[in-house]
Short mmCIF file of C-alpha atoms and ligand atoms in Angstrom, two decimals:
data_model
loop_
_atom_site.label_atom_id
_atom_site.label_comp_id
_atom_site.label_asym_id
_atom_site.label_seq_id
_atom_site.Cartn_x
_atom_site.Cartn_y
_atom_site.Cartn_z
CA MET S 1 -0.06 0.43 0.12
CA HIS S 2 1.39 3.26 -1.14
CA ASP S 3 1.62 5.50 2.34
CA HIS S 4 -1.16 8.07 1.18
CA GLU S 5 -3.36 5.50 0.81
CA ALA S 6 -3.24 5.43 4.34
CA ASN S 7 -6.76 7.62 4.29
CA ALA S 8 -9.61 6.97 4.28
CA ARG S 9 -12.10 10.07 3.99
CA TYR S 10 -14.82 10.40 6.06
CA GLN S 11 -17.59 9.85 4.22
CA ASP S 12 -21.10 10.52 5.41
CA ARG S 13 -20.98 14.58 5.35
CA GLU S 14 -24.32 14.76 6.22
CA ARG S 15 -24.25 12.89 9.33
CA LEU S 16 -21.04 15.24 10.22
CA ALA S 17 -22.83 18.61 9.14
CA SER S 18 -25.60 17.37 11.35
CA LEU S 19 -23.80 16.57 14.22
CA TRP S 20 -21.76 19.67 13.77
CA ASN S 21 -25.39 21.59 14.29
CA ASP S 22 -25.77 19.92 17.36
CA GLU S 23 -22.43 20.88 19.05
CA VAL S 24 -22.69 23.69 18.13
CA GLU S 25 -26.82 24.37 19.48
CA ARG S 26 -25.11 23.10 22.89
CA PHE S 27 -21.78 25.91 22.72
CA ARG S 28 -24.39 28.76 21.90
CA ILE S 29 -26.30 27.38 25.39
CA GLU S 30 -23.94 26.93 27.82
CA ARG S 31 -21.28 29.45 27.10
CA PRO S 32 -23.09 32.84 27.12
CA LYS S 33 -20.61 34.96 29.40
CA SER S 34 -18.18 34.45 26.79
CA GLN S 35 -20.52 35.43 24.01
CA SER S 36 -21.12 38.43 25.89
CA LEU S 37 -16.96 39.08 25.88
CA TRP S 38 -16.20 38.24 22.88
CA LEU S 39 -18.83 40.68 21.42
CA GLU S 40 -17.44 43.41 23.30
CA ALA S 41 -14.11 42.36 22.35
CA SER S 42 -15.10 41.54 18.44
CA ARG S 43 -15.07 46.25 18.53
CA LEU S 44 -11.11 47.11 19.37
CA MET S 45 -10.07 43.34 18.05
CA PRO S 46 -10.01 41.74 14.52
CA ASP S 47 -12.87 38.40 15.36
CA GLY S 48 -12.42 39.37 19.11
CA VAL S 49 -9.45 38.16 20.09
CA PRO S 50 -5.77 39.30 20.22
CA MET S 51 -4.06 37.37 18.04
CA LEU S 52 -6.09 36.36 14.91
CA TRP S 53 -5.03 32.57 15.04
CA MET S 54 -6.79 32.00 17.97
CA ALA S 55 -10.34 32.59 15.74
CA LYS S 56 -9.87 29.11 14.44
CA TRP S 57 -10.68 27.64 17.41
CA PRO S 58 -14.45 25.28 16.94
CA GLY S 59 -16.95 26.45 17.95
CA PRO S 60 -19.04 30.16 17.64
CA TRP S 61 -16.90 32.01 19.39
CA PRO S 62 -14.19 31.06 22.16
CA VAL S 63 -13.98 29.94 25.01
CA PHE S 64 -13.02 32.75 27.75
CA VAL S 65 -11.35 31.73 30.67
CA GLU S 66 -11.31 33.04 34.11
CA SER S 67 -8.43 30.82 35.62
CA ALA S 68 -6.10 27.27 35.83
CA LEU S 69 -4.29 25.35 38.11
CA GLY S 70 -2.39 22.05 37.26
CA SER S 71 -4.17 20.11 34.22
CA ARG S 72 -7.39 22.27 34.39
CA PHE S 73 -9.04 25.73 33.53
CA THR S 74 -12.60 26.71 34.66
CA ASP S 75 -13.80 29.10 32.61
CA VAL S 76 -16.39 32.28 32.67
CA ASP S 77 -19.40 31.03 32.13
CA GLY S 78 -18.09 28.50 35.36
CA ILE S 79 -17.15 25.58 33.10
CA GLU S 80 -14.58 22.71 34.38
CA HIS S 81 -11.92 21.77 31.34
CA VAL S 82 -9.79 19.25 31.94
CA ASP S 83 -6.61 20.74 29.39
CA PHE S 84 -5.26 18.12 27.05
CA CYS S 85 -3.67 21.84 25.12
CA LEU S 86 -1.88 23.12 27.74
CA GLY S 87 -0.92 25.99 26.25
CA ASP S 88 0.28 24.04 23.13
CA THR S 89 4.00 22.95 25.84
CA GLY S 90 3.23 26.65 27.03
CA ALA S 91 2.03 25.33 30.29
CA MET S 92 3.92 21.80 30.34
CA ALA S 93 4.27 22.04 33.29
CA GLY S 94 0.81 22.53 33.99
CA HIS S 95 -1.09 26.03 34.73
CA ALA S 96 0.69 27.95 37.80
CA PRO S 97 2.50 25.44 39.15
CA PHE S 98 3.45 26.56 42.59
CA ALA S 99 7.02 26.16 42.68
CA SER S 100 7.53 28.60 39.58
CA VAL S 101 5.36 30.59 40.58
CA GLU S 102 6.80 31.14 44.22
CA ALA S 103 10.44 31.60 42.37
CA LEU S 104 8.82 34.08 39.88
CA THR S 105 6.86 36.32 42.69
CA ARG S 106 9.89 36.35 44.44
CA GLN S 107 11.66 38.03 41.15
CA ILE S 108 9.05 39.81 40.16
CA GLU S 109 9.22 42.01 43.93
CA LYS S 110 13.08 42.43 43.45
CA GLY S 111 12.46 43.66 39.74
CA SER S 112 12.11 41.72 36.71
CA THR S 113 14.15 42.70 33.57
CA PHE S 114 17.14 44.74 33.51
CA MET S 115 18.90 44.32 30.71
CA LEU S 116 21.52 42.83 33.12
CA PRO S 117 22.58 39.39 34.16
CA THR S 118 21.19 37.61 37.62
CA SER S 119 22.53 35.38 39.45
CA GLU S 120 19.71 33.04 38.30
CA SER S 121 21.43 32.61 34.10
CA ALA S 122 24.12 31.12 34.62
CA GLU S 123 22.35 28.35 36.84
CA ALA S 124 18.90 27.98 34.43
CA ALA S 125 22.30 27.78 31.80
CA ARG S 126 23.26 24.86 33.73
CA LEU S 127 20.36 23.26 34.29
CA LEU S 128 20.23 23.54 30.41
CA GLU S 129 23.04 21.63 29.84
CA GLU S 130 22.40 18.75 32.46
CA ARG S 131 19.39 18.31 30.17
CA PHE S 132 20.32 18.58 26.73
CA GLY S 133 24.35 18.12 26.76
CA LEU S 134 25.22 21.41 25.61
CA ASN S 135 27.26 23.69 27.20
CA SER S 136 26.92 27.22 25.49
CA TRP S 137 23.39 28.81 26.04
CA GLN S 138 21.45 31.79 25.59
CA PHE S 139 18.27 33.39 25.79
CA THR S 140 15.23 34.46 24.11
CA LEU S 141 11.18 35.19 24.93
CA SER S 142 10.61 32.48 22.03
CA ALA S 143 10.72 29.55 20.65
CA THR S 144 10.48 31.24 16.87
CA ASP S 145 13.15 34.12 18.13
CA ALA S 146 15.87 31.14 18.98
CA ASN S 147 15.42 28.94 16.05
CA ARG S 148 15.79 33.23 14.21
CA SER S 149 18.70 33.66 15.94
CA ALA S 150 20.46 30.11 15.53
CA ILE S 151 19.71 30.23 11.90
CA ARG S 152 21.82 33.04 11.97
CA TYR S 153 24.39 32.13 13.21
CA ALA S 154 24.78 29.18 11.29
CA ARG S 155 24.07 31.57 8.07
CA GLN S 156 27.03 34.00 10.12
CA VAL S 157 29.60 30.96 10.24
CA THR S 158 29.71 29.28 7.15
CA GLY S 159 29.07 32.25 5.16
CA ARG S 160 26.34 30.00 3.06
CA PRO S 161 23.01 31.51 2.25
CA LYS S 162 20.33 29.43 2.46
CA ILE S 163 18.54 27.18 5.53
CA ALA S 164 16.97 23.40 4.74
CA VAL S 165 13.77 22.09 6.82
CA HIS S 166 10.99 19.30 6.94
CA ASP S 167 8.53 19.18 4.19
CA TYR S 168 5.28 20.19 6.45
CA CYS S 169 7.95 21.85 9.84
CA TYR S 170 6.88 24.19 12.24
CA HIS S 171 9.23 26.04 14.12
CA GLY S 172 7.40 29.13 14.79
CA THR S 173 6.89 32.45 12.85
CA VAL S 174 10.16 32.10 10.91
CA ASP S 175 9.87 33.23 7.77
CA GLU S 176 12.59 30.51 5.89
CA THR S 177 10.36 27.44 6.74
CA PHE S 178 7.11 28.69 4.95
CA ALA S 179 8.32 26.15 2.10
CA THR S 180 7.11 23.11 0.62
CA LEU S 181 7.18 21.30 -2.31
CA ASP S 182 4.73 20.98 -5.48
CA GLU S 183 4.22 18.07 -6.78
CA ASP S 184 7.42 18.55 -9.51
CA GLY S 185 9.19 18.91 -5.97
CA LYS S 186 10.30 22.51 -6.36
CA VAL S 187 10.48 24.59 -3.44
CA VAL S 188 7.14 26.86 -2.87
CA SER S 189 5.32 28.83 -0.53
CA ARG S 190 2.87 26.79 2.15
CA ARG S 191 -0.54 27.29 2.02
CA GLY S 192 -1.18 30.55 3.96
CA ASN S 193 2.01 32.21 4.10
CA ILE S 194 1.12 35.20 5.11
CA GLY S 195 3.10 38.23 3.57
CA ALA S 196 6.29 36.34 2.46
CA PRO S 197 9.00 38.91 2.34
CA VAL S 198 10.77 36.47 -0.01
CA PRO S 199 10.32 33.79 -2.43
CA LEU S 200 10.80 30.79 -0.26
CA SER S 201 12.70 29.21 -2.99
CA GLU S 202 16.19 31.77 -2.38
CA THR S 203 16.00 31.08 1.19
CA THR S 204 15.02 27.11 1.56
CA GLU S 205 14.74 23.63 0.91
CA VAL S 206 13.23 21.05 1.51
CA VAL S 207 13.23 17.41 2.41
CA ALA S 208 10.76 15.16 3.12
CA PHE S 209 11.55 13.70 7.25
CA ASN S 210 12.67 9.72 6.62
CA ASP S 211 14.24 10.32 3.75
CA LEU S 212 18.44 10.63 3.61
CA ALA S 213 19.03 10.77 -0.16
CA GLN S 214 17.11 13.03 -0.29
CA LEU S 215 18.82 15.12 2.14
CA GLU S 216 21.81 14.25 0.69
CA GLN S 217 21.43 15.59 -2.36
CA VAL S 218 20.21 19.17 -1.15
CA LEU S 219 22.98 19.39 1.42
CA SER S 220 25.22 18.57 -1.31
CA LYS S 221 24.99 21.29 -3.07
CA ARG S 222 26.87 23.27 -0.28
CA ASP S 223 24.55 26.00 -0.16
CA VAL S 224 23.03 25.12 3.23
CA ALA S 225 24.24 27.02 6.30
CA ALA S 226 21.63 24.98 8.59
CA LEU S 227 19.37 22.07 8.94
CA LEU S 228 16.77 23.22 11.34
CA ILE S 229 14.90 19.78 12.10
CA GLU S 230 12.48 18.76 15.35
CA PRO S 231 13.38 15.31 15.88
CA ALA S 232 10.05 14.15 15.06
CA LEU S 233 7.48 15.87 13.62
CA THR S 234 4.68 17.34 15.83
CA ASN S 235 2.85 19.54 13.83
CA ILE S 236 1.34 18.13 11.74
CA GLY S 237 0.89 14.84 13.52
CA ILE S 238 3.64 13.14 15.29
CA VAL S 239 5.95 11.36 12.38
CA LEU S 240 8.46 9.23 14.05
CA PRO S 241 11.92 8.89 13.16
CA GLU S 242 13.31 5.72 11.35
CA ASP S 243 15.99 3.56 12.55
CA GLY S 244 19.27 5.16 12.17
CA TYR S 245 17.80 8.56 10.58
CA HIS S 246 18.88 11.00 13.48
CA ASP S 247 22.44 8.72 12.37
CA GLY S 248 22.46 9.64 9.06
CA VAL S 249 21.11 13.04 9.51
CA ARG S 250 24.16 13.13 11.92
CA GLU S 251 26.46 12.41 9.26
CA LEU S 252 25.12 14.71 6.49
CA CYS S 253 25.35 17.52 8.90
CA SER S 254 29.15 17.40 9.19
CA LYS S 255 30.15 15.69 6.01
CA TYR S 256 28.66 19.19 4.31
CA GLU S 257 29.44 21.17 6.69
CA THR S 258 26.17 22.32 7.78
CA ILE S 259 24.93 23.45 11.39
CA LEU S 260 22.13 20.94 12.64
CA ILE S 261 19.79 22.74 14.43
CA ILE S 262 17.86 20.63 16.49
CA ASP S 263 14.35 22.36 17.54
CA GLU S 264 13.17 20.79 20.61
CA THR S 265 10.51 22.70 21.65
CA HIS S 266 7.59 20.51 21.11
CA THR S 267 10.03 16.95 21.53
CA PHE S 268 10.79 17.97 24.78
CA CYS S 269 7.26 15.91 25.80
CA ALA S 270 9.84 12.47 25.01
CA GLY S 271 12.22 13.02 28.42
CA PRO S 272 13.19 15.21 30.57
CA GLY S 273 16.05 16.03 27.82
CA GLY S 274 13.90 15.96 24.49
CA MET S 275 15.09 13.65 22.15
CA THR S 276 18.05 15.27 22.02
CA LYS S 277 18.60 12.97 25.32
CA THR S 278 16.95 9.40 24.51
CA LEU S 279 17.68 8.87 20.87
CA GLY S 280 21.59 10.18 22.19
CA LEU S 281 21.74 12.91 19.28
CA GLU S 282 24.65 15.32 18.75
CA PRO S 283 23.20 18.39 17.40
CA ASP S 284 25.42 22.02 16.92
CA VAL S 285 22.19 24.15 18.12
CA VAL S 286 19.63 22.60 20.62
CA VAL S 287 16.33 25.36 20.72
CA ILE S 288 14.18 24.89 23.35
CA GLY S 289 11.29 27.36 24.22
CA LYS S 290 7.54 27.47 25.80
CA SER S 291 7.31 25.39 28.65
CA ILE S 292 10.17 25.98 30.28
CA GLY S 293 9.56 29.06 32.03
CA GLY S 294 6.23 27.58 33.46
CA GLY S 295 4.37 30.40 32.74
CA VAL S 296 5.81 33.24 31.18
CA PRO S 297 7.68 33.87 27.69
CA ALA S 298 11.10 32.28 28.13
CA ALA S 299 13.83 30.20 25.65
CA ALA S 300 16.53 29.47 24.56
CA PHE S 301 19.16 28.05 22.18
CA GLY S 302 22.74 26.11 23.03
CA MET S 303 25.28 25.64 21.23
CA THR S 304 28.01 23.76 21.51
CA GLU S 305 31.58 24.84 22.46
CA SER S 306 32.95 24.48 18.97
CA PHE S 307 29.89 26.31 17.36
CA ALA S 308 30.22 29.06 20.18
CA LYS S 309 33.63 29.94 19.59
CA ARG S 310 32.71 30.06 15.88
CA VAL S 311 30.34 32.10 16.84
CA ARG S 312 31.75 34.59 19.25
CA ASP S 313 34.57 34.77 16.99
CA SER S 314 33.11 35.95 14.26
CA ILE S 315 31.63 39.41 16.33
CA HIS S 316 32.88 42.33 17.33
CA LEU S 317 32.11 43.90 20.64
CA GLU S 318 31.45 47.20 19.05
CA ASP S 319 28.45 45.49 16.73
CA ILE S 320 27.13 42.87 18.99
CA ASP S 321 23.36 45.05 19.91
CA VAL S 322 22.36 45.57 16.14
CA GLY S 323 23.88 41.99 14.04
CA GLY S 324 20.09 40.75 13.72
CA VAL S 325 20.05 38.57 17.16
CA GLY S 326 19.08 40.44 20.07
CA GLY S 327 15.56 41.27 21.82
CA THR S 328 15.81 43.45 24.55
CA LEU S 329 13.71 41.81 26.88
CA ALA S 330 15.09 38.60 25.73
CA GLY S 331 17.18 36.46 28.46
CA ASN S 332 15.15 38.76 30.97
CA ALA S 333 15.70 37.95 35.18
CA LEU S 334 11.79 36.99 34.76
CA SER S 335 12.64 34.61 32.49
CA LEU S 336 15.75 33.05 33.79
CA ALA S 337 13.96 32.55 37.70
CA GLY S 338 11.06 30.59 35.84
CA ILE S 339 13.42 28.36 33.59
CA ARG S 340 15.88 27.39 36.62
CA ALA S 341 12.83 26.67 39.11
CA THR S 342 10.23 24.60 37.27
CA LEU S 343 13.67 22.88 35.36
CA SER S 344 14.70 21.74 38.77
CA LEU S 345 11.68 21.79 40.24
CA VAL S 346 8.50 20.54 38.05
CA LEU S 347 9.60 19.32 35.18
CA THR S 348 11.80 17.07 36.60
CA PRO S 349 12.50 13.57 35.65
CA ALA S 350 9.97 11.99 38.09
CA ALA S 351 7.25 14.56 36.68
CA PHE S 352 7.76 13.01 33.17
CA LYS S 353 7.29 9.47 34.44
CA SER S 354 4.34 10.51 35.56
CA MET S 355 3.82 12.25 32.24
CA GLU S 356 4.40 9.70 30.05
CA ALA S 357 2.36 6.93 32.27
CA ARG S 358 -0.86 9.49 31.48
CA ALA S 359 -0.09 9.67 28.35
CA THR S 360 0.17 5.49 27.88
CA GLU S 361 -2.64 5.54 29.04
CA TRP S 362 -4.62 8.50 26.60
CA THR S 363 -3.00 6.36 23.70
CA ALA S 364 -4.71 3.50 25.06
CA GLY S 365 -8.20 4.80 25.49
CA VAL S 366 -8.48 5.94 21.92
CA GLN S 367 -7.20 2.61 20.91
CA SER S 368 -10.11 0.78 22.72
CA ALA S 369 -12.20 3.16 20.67
CA ILE S 370 -10.83 2.77 17.41
CA ASP S 371 -11.03 -0.73 18.06
CA ARG S 372 -14.09 -0.94 18.94
CA PHE S 373 -16.10 0.72 15.98
CA ASN S 374 -13.35 0.04 13.42
CA VAL S 375 -12.33 3.14 12.65
CA PRO S 376 -9.26 3.22 9.78
CA TRP S 377 -7.36 5.78 12.21
CA GLN S 378 -3.93 5.45 14.02
CA VAL S 379 -2.57 7.03 17.04
CA THR S 380 1.08 8.32 18.05
CA GLN S 381 2.68 8.81 21.35
CA LEU S 382 5.83 10.47 21.91
CA GLY S 383 6.30 10.25 25.42
CA ALA S 384 4.15 12.72 26.90
CA ARG S 385 1.87 13.51 24.05
CA ALA S 386 -0.10 11.75 21.95
CA GLU S 387 -1.88 12.49 18.97
CA TYR S 388 -4.79 10.35 16.61
CA SER S 389 -4.91 10.58 12.54
CA PHE S 390 -7.19 10.19 10.34
CA ARG S 391 -5.51 7.66 8.25
CA ALA S 392 -4.89 3.57 9.05
CA VAL S 393 -0.72 3.46 9.37
CA ALA S 394 1.52 5.75 11.21
CA PRO S 395 3.16 8.68 8.40
CA ARG S 396 6.14 8.20 7.69
CA ASP S 397 6.31 11.54 6.45
CA GLY S 398 4.80 15.13 6.87
CA ALA S 399 3.88 15.15 3.23
CA SER S 400 1.61 12.20 4.14
CA ALA S 401 0.52 13.07 7.72
CA ALA S 402 -1.09 16.19 5.77
CA ALA S 403 -2.96 14.82 3.39
CA ALA S 404 -4.74 13.01 6.37
CA ASP S 405 -6.27 16.45 7.29
CA ASP S 406 -9.84 16.60 7.49
CA PHE S 407 -10.50 20.35 8.77
CA GLU S 408 -14.22 19.45 9.22
CA LEU S 409 -14.29 16.46 11.12
CA GLN S 410 -11.54 17.62 13.42
CA GLN S 411 -13.33 20.66 14.68
CA PHE S 412 -16.38 18.69 15.52
CA LEU S 413 -14.34 15.95 17.11
CA HIS S 414 -12.57 19.32 19.08
CA LEU S 415 -16.44 21.21 19.43
CA HIS S 416 -17.69 18.00 20.78
CA ALA S 417 -14.84 17.50 23.80
CA LEU S 418 -14.96 21.42 24.39
CA ASN S 419 -18.33 20.76 25.69
CA ARG S 420 -17.81 17.82 27.37
CA GLY S 421 -15.25 19.77 29.59
CA VAL S 422 -11.97 18.26 27.61
CA LEU S 423 -9.79 21.20 25.95
CA MET S 424 -7.79 19.90 23.20
CA THR S 425 -4.71 21.40 21.50
CA PRO S 426 -6.65 23.01 18.28
CA PHE S 427 -5.22 22.47 14.68
CA HIS S 428 -4.86 18.99 15.12
CA ASN S 429 -5.20 16.13 17.17
CA MET S 430 -3.01 16.26 20.19
CA ALA S 431 -3.29 15.99 23.49
CA LEU S 432 -0.17 17.11 26.38
CA MET S 433 0.04 15.89 30.16
CA CYS S 434 1.99 17.82 32.56
CA PRO S 435 2.65 16.60 35.42
CA THR S 436 -0.79 16.83 37.04
CA THR S 437 -2.47 15.56 34.97
CA THR S 438 -4.72 12.16 36.80
CA SER S 439 -5.73 9.21 34.96
CA ASP S 440 -9.32 10.75 36.02
CA ASP S 441 -8.47 13.12 33.57
CA VAL S 442 -7.62 11.05 31.02
CA ALA S 443 -10.90 8.70 31.96
CA ARG S 444 -12.86 11.95 30.48
CA HIS S 445 -11.48 12.17 27.17
CA THR S 446 -11.36 8.57 26.54
CA GLU S 447 -15.57 8.64 27.27
CA ALA S 448 -15.85 11.82 25.33
CA PHE S 449 -13.97 10.37 22.01
CA ALA S 450 -15.55 6.79 22.10
CA GLU S 451 -18.91 8.97 22.22
CA ALA S 452 -17.87 10.95 19.29
CA VAL S 453 -16.65 7.89 17.49
CA SER S 454 -20.06 6.14 17.99
CA SER S 455 -22.43 9.21 16.85
CA LEU S 456 -19.83 9.01 13.44
CA PHE S 457 -19.79 5.62 13.06
CA SER S 458 -22.18 3.35 14.65
C1 PLP O 501 8.79 22.78 17.04
C2 PLP O 501 8.49 24.37 17.76
N1 PLP O 501 9.62 24.75 17.32
C3 PLP O 501 9.46 26.95 17.70
C4 PLP O 501 7.90 26.76 17.42
C5 PLP O 501 7.25 28.27 18.18
O1 PLP O 501 7.53 28.95 19.19
P1 PLP O 501 6.52 30.18 19.56
O2 PLP O 501 5.37 30.74 19.01
O3 PLP O 501 6.35 30.26 21.25
O4 PLP O 501 7.45 30.99 19.16
C6 PLP O 501 6.68 25.97 17.44
C7 PLP O 501 5.24 26.96 18.35
O5 PLP O 501 4.56 25.36 18.48
C8 PLP O 501 6.76 24.22 17.46
O6 PLP O 501 5.81 23.99 17.65
#
């Protein structure tokens, strides 16, 4: 069977439309306070949301949050939800994790941003070194900015113009990464790319995940400064690396002198040191963002000693502040205090064990509904996260995963879950566990999911 043929699109669109309408009706009745806040907000913000992409949540208006703690949040209508989105890892430590909140509060009371280091800075770097093995760290406010900085440095030291990425990757709002391959294998802008500054073919090469031959073809041109990858794709559904893939990636990057940047922002779910640690990977740069601040904006990138030296040797002190890598609030004292507390006290190795156990339960719950109703879908777990997709077997690359997308079906499943007090990560079918996610939380999803699948298939 060709990989793309693993997709069996849900056929009964009439039934899907009718089920969707029922869920919208229920949502309308149960969320009046969110509605009135949204109507008010719509006068002042496009679509009534602080960032336009928030309009894509399923339902006639977004849910407005009142408060959150651990794995749960309550909305303004008083409905409690189990949160499997967790701010798409921004709250992977759980909402308002006690130890992080304490450290953050202490730091806020002492001042939060100085453009100067504090005693927390090196300690945060040391904790990251312990996790990921690299020993030269810089801090930003977002994973996007960490990726941008790493790319800049790679271009600077190699003198090469391009970067390479996986097809259907996501690395934040980094201009060069919104590229895909067309039917003839040409690099083109990805659908939905807003206001691209230059044609993507000028900046980017694209390779399929798990395809070493294609990677060699691209890197052998020797114009690629950096290969920026997730060690498993996580933003188009989970796509796991095949045996030997990462050995091959490392080998090819060394052979063609391309800087290997591994973005662990999401794959951090695989363990305390991400997939870099669990698989023994040897990147030149690791990027980690979102989760590590314990809820406040924080991200970092770690470099090997040799890459860091090449970077430092290439930059004059006089020009260091205007070189395209920076950010006034990057590396601020508050973010660093958050990282230190979150890594040492919240997202600990013991916490990861419990998160992974909950993800295993979640995966088993989804699988049991798939089996019971004989549905042609699959579910994949990666440490503390798991995701189902509308195809019979796990995809081996991004294009196959993308081909299984079904926006209407996904919106229905998400709204169905939301109406039963379960928040899934929007835009795909992912669930993430935090240290305080319980088996009861997971059971709530298992029950709702089985009910949704039953309404679609029986
Ligand atoms: C793998 C990966 N890297 C980087 C980012 C960017 O994170 P941020 O939006 O916080 O900059 C994301 C966001 O989802 C991501 O999934």
